[in-house]
mmCIF file of C-alpha atoms and ligand atoms in Angstrom:
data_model
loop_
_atom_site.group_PDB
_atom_site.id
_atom_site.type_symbol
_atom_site.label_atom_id
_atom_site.label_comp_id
_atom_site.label_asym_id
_atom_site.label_seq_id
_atom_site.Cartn_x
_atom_site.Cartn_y
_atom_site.Cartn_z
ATOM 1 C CA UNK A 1209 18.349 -42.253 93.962
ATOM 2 C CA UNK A 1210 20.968 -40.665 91.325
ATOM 3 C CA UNK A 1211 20.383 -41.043 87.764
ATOM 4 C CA UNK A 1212 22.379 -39.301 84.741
ATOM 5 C CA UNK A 1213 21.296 -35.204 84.143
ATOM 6 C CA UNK A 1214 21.440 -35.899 80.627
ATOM 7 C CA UNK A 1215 17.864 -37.696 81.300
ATOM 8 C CA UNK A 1216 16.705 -35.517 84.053
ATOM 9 C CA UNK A 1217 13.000 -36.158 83.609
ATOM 10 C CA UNK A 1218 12.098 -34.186 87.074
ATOM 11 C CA UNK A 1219 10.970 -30.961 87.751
ATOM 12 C CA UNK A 1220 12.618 -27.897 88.624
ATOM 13 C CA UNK A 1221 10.874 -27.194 92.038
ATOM 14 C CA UNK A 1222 12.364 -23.968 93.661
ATOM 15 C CA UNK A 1223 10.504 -20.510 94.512
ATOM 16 C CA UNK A 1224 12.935 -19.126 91.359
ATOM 17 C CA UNK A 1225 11.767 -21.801 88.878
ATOM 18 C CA UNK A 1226 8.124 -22.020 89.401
ATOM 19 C CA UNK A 1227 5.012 -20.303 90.879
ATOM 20 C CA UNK A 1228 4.076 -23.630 92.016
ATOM 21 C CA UNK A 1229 7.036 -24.190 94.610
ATOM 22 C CA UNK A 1230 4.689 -24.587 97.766
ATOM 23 C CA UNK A 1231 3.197 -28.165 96.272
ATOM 24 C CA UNK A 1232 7.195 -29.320 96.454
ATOM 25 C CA UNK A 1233 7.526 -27.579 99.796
ATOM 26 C CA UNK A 1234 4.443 -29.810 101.177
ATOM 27 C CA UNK A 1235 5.629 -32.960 99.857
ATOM 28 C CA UNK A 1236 8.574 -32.747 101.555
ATOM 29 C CA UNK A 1237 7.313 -32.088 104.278
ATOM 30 C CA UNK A 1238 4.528 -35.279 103.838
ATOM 31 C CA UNK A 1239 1.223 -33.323 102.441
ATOM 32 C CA UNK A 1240 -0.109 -33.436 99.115
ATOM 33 C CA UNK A 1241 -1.711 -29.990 98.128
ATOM 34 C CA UNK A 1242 -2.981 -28.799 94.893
ATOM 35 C CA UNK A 1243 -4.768 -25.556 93.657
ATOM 36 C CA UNK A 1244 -7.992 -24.305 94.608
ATOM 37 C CA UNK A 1245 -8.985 -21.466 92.499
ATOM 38 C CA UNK A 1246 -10.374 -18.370 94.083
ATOM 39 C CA UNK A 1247 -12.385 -17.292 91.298
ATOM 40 C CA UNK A 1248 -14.518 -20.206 90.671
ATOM 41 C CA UNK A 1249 -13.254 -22.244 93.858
ATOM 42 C CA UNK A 1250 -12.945 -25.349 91.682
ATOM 43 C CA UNK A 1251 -9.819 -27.533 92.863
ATOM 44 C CA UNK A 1252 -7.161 -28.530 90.060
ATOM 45 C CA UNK A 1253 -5.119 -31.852 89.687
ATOM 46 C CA UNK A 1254 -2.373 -31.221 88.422
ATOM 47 C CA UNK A 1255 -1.310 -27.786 90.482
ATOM 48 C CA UNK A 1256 -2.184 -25.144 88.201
ATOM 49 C CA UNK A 1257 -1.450 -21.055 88.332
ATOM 50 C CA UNK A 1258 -4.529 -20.513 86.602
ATOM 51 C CA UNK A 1259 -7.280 -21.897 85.704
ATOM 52 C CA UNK A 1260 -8.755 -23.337 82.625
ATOM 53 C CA UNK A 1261 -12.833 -22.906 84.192
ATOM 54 C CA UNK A 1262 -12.743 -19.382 84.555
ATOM 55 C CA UNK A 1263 -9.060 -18.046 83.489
ATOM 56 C CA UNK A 1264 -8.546 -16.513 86.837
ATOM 57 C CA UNK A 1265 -4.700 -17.009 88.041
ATOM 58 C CA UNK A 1266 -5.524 -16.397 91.738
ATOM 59 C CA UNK A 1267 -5.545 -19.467 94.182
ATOM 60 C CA UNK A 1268 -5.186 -21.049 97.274
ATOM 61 C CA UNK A 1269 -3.308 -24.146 98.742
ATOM 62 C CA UNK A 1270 -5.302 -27.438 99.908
ATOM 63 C CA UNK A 1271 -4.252 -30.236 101.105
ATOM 64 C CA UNK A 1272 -5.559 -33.553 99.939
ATOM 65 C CA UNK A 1273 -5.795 -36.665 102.085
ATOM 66 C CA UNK A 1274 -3.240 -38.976 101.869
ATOM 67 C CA UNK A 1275 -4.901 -42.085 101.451
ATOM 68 C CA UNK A 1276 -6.567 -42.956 97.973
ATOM 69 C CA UNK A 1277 -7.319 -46.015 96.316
ATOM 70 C CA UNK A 1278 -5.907 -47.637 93.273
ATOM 71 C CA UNK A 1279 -7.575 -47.022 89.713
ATOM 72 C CA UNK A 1280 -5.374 -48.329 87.143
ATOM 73 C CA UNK A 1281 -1.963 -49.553 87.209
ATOM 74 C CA UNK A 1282 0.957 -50.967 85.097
ATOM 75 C CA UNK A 1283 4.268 -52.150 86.192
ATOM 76 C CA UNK A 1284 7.223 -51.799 84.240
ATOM 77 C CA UNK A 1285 9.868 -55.237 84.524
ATOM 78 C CA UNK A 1286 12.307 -54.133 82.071
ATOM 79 C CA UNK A 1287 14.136 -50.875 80.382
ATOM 80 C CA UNK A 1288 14.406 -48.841 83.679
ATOM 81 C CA UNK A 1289 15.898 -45.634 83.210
ATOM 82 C CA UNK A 1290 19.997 -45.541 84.805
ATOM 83 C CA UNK A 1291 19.250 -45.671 88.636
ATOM 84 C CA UNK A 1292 16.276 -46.960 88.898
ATOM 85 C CA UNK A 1293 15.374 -50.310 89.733
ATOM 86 C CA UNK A 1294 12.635 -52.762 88.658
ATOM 87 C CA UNK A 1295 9.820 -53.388 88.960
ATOM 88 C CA UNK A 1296 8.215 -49.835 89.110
ATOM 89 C CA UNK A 1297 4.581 -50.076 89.732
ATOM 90 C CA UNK A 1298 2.873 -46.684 87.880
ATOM 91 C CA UNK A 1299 -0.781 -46.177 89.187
ATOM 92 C CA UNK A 1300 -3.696 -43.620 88.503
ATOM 93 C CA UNK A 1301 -4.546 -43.426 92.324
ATOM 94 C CA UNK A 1302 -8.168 -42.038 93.191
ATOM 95 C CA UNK A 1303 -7.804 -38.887 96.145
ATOM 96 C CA UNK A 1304 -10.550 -36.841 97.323
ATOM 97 C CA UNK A 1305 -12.060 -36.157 93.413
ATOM 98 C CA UNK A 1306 -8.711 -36.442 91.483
ATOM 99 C CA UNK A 1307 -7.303 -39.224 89.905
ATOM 100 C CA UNK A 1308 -3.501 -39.041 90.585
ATOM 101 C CA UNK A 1309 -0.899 -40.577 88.044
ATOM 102 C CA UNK A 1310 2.272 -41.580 90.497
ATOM 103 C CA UNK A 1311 4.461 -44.167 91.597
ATOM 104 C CA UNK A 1312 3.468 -46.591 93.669
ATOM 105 C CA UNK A 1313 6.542 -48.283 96.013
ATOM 106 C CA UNK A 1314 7.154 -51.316 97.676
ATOM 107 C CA UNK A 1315 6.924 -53.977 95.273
ATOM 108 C CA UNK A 1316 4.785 -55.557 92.411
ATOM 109 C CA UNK A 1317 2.254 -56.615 93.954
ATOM 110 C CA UNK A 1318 -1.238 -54.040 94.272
ATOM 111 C CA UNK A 1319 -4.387 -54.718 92.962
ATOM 112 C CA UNK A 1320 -7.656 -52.575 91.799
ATOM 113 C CA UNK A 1321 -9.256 -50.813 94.091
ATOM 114 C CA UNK A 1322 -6.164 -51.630 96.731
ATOM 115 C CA UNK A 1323 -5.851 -48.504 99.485
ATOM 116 C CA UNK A 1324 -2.617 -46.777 99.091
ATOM 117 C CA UNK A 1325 -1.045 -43.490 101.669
ATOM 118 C CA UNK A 1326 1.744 -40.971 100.372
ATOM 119 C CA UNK A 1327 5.153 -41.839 100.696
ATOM 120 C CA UNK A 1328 6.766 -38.760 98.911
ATOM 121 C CA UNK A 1329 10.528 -39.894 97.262
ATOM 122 C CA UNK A 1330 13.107 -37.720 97.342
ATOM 123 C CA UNK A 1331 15.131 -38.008 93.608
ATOM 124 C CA UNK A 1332 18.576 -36.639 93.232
ATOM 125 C CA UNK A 1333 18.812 -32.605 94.200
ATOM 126 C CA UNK A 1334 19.143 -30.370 92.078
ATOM 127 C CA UNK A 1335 21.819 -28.401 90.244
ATOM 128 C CA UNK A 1336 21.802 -25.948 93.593
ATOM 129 C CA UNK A 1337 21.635 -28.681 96.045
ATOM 130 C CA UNK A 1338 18.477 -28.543 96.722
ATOM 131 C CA UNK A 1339 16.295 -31.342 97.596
ATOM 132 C CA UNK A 1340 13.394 -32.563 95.108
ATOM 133 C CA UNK A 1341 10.530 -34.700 95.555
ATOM 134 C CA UNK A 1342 7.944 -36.440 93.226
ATOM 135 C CA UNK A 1343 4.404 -37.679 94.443
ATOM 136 C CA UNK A 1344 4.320 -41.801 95.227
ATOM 137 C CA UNK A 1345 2.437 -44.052 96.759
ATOM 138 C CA UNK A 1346 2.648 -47.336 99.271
ATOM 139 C CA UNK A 1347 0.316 -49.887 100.531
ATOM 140 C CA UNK A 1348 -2.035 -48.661 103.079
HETATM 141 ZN ZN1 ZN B 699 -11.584 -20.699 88.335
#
């Protein structure tokens, strides 16, 4: 997928540009992980480097499962941003205790309560060349 910088809407996801690297290195490799504090051992969605319970920035990597269920959706028809096509099914996907906000591919077609598995997509790399990857979803 290759879309204009000027509307670069993805993360930066190298060691150099955030604490939270290993999340990116996981998806890539077909894991999603998140944050489990060590202070208060509670488990954050979205990653976090600290935590909002107890303030404690120490933590651990966990991996989720990769199946979850569909919440909520919407799917957007029209106004895609430059390289991406339509529709574009966005869904608050239910894994483990979080509720997941992330693309779900493959089509228009999902319903409530649907089962869904990670299918990570690579976007365009970055300024470096490397490889990035945002969170999505397909039919289980
Ligand atoms: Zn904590």
């Amino acid at each position: 997928m290759t879309y204009m910088r000027a509307t670069d809407p993805f993360p930066l996801e190298s060691a150099e540009q955030t604490k939270l690297h290993e999340f990116y290195t996981r998806l890539a490799a077909g894991r999603l992980a998140t944050t489990r504090c060590t202070g208060c051992g509670r488990t954050a969605w979205p990653p976090r480097g600290f935590c909002p319970e107890c303030a404690s920035d120490a933590f651990e990597w966990v991996d989720l499962p990769l199946e979850g269920t569909i919440h909520a959706f919407t799917s957007q028809d029209t106004g895609m941003p430059a390289g991406f096509e339509g529709p574009r099914v966005f869904a608050i996907v239910k894994v483990g205790g979080h509720r997941i906000f992330s693309i779900v591919r493959g089509g228009g077609d999902v319903t409530i309560g649907q089962r869904v598995r990670l299918d990570p997509m690579r976007v365009t790399d970055d300024s470096k060349g490397a490889a990035r990857w945002l969170p999505a979803f397909k039919p289980a």
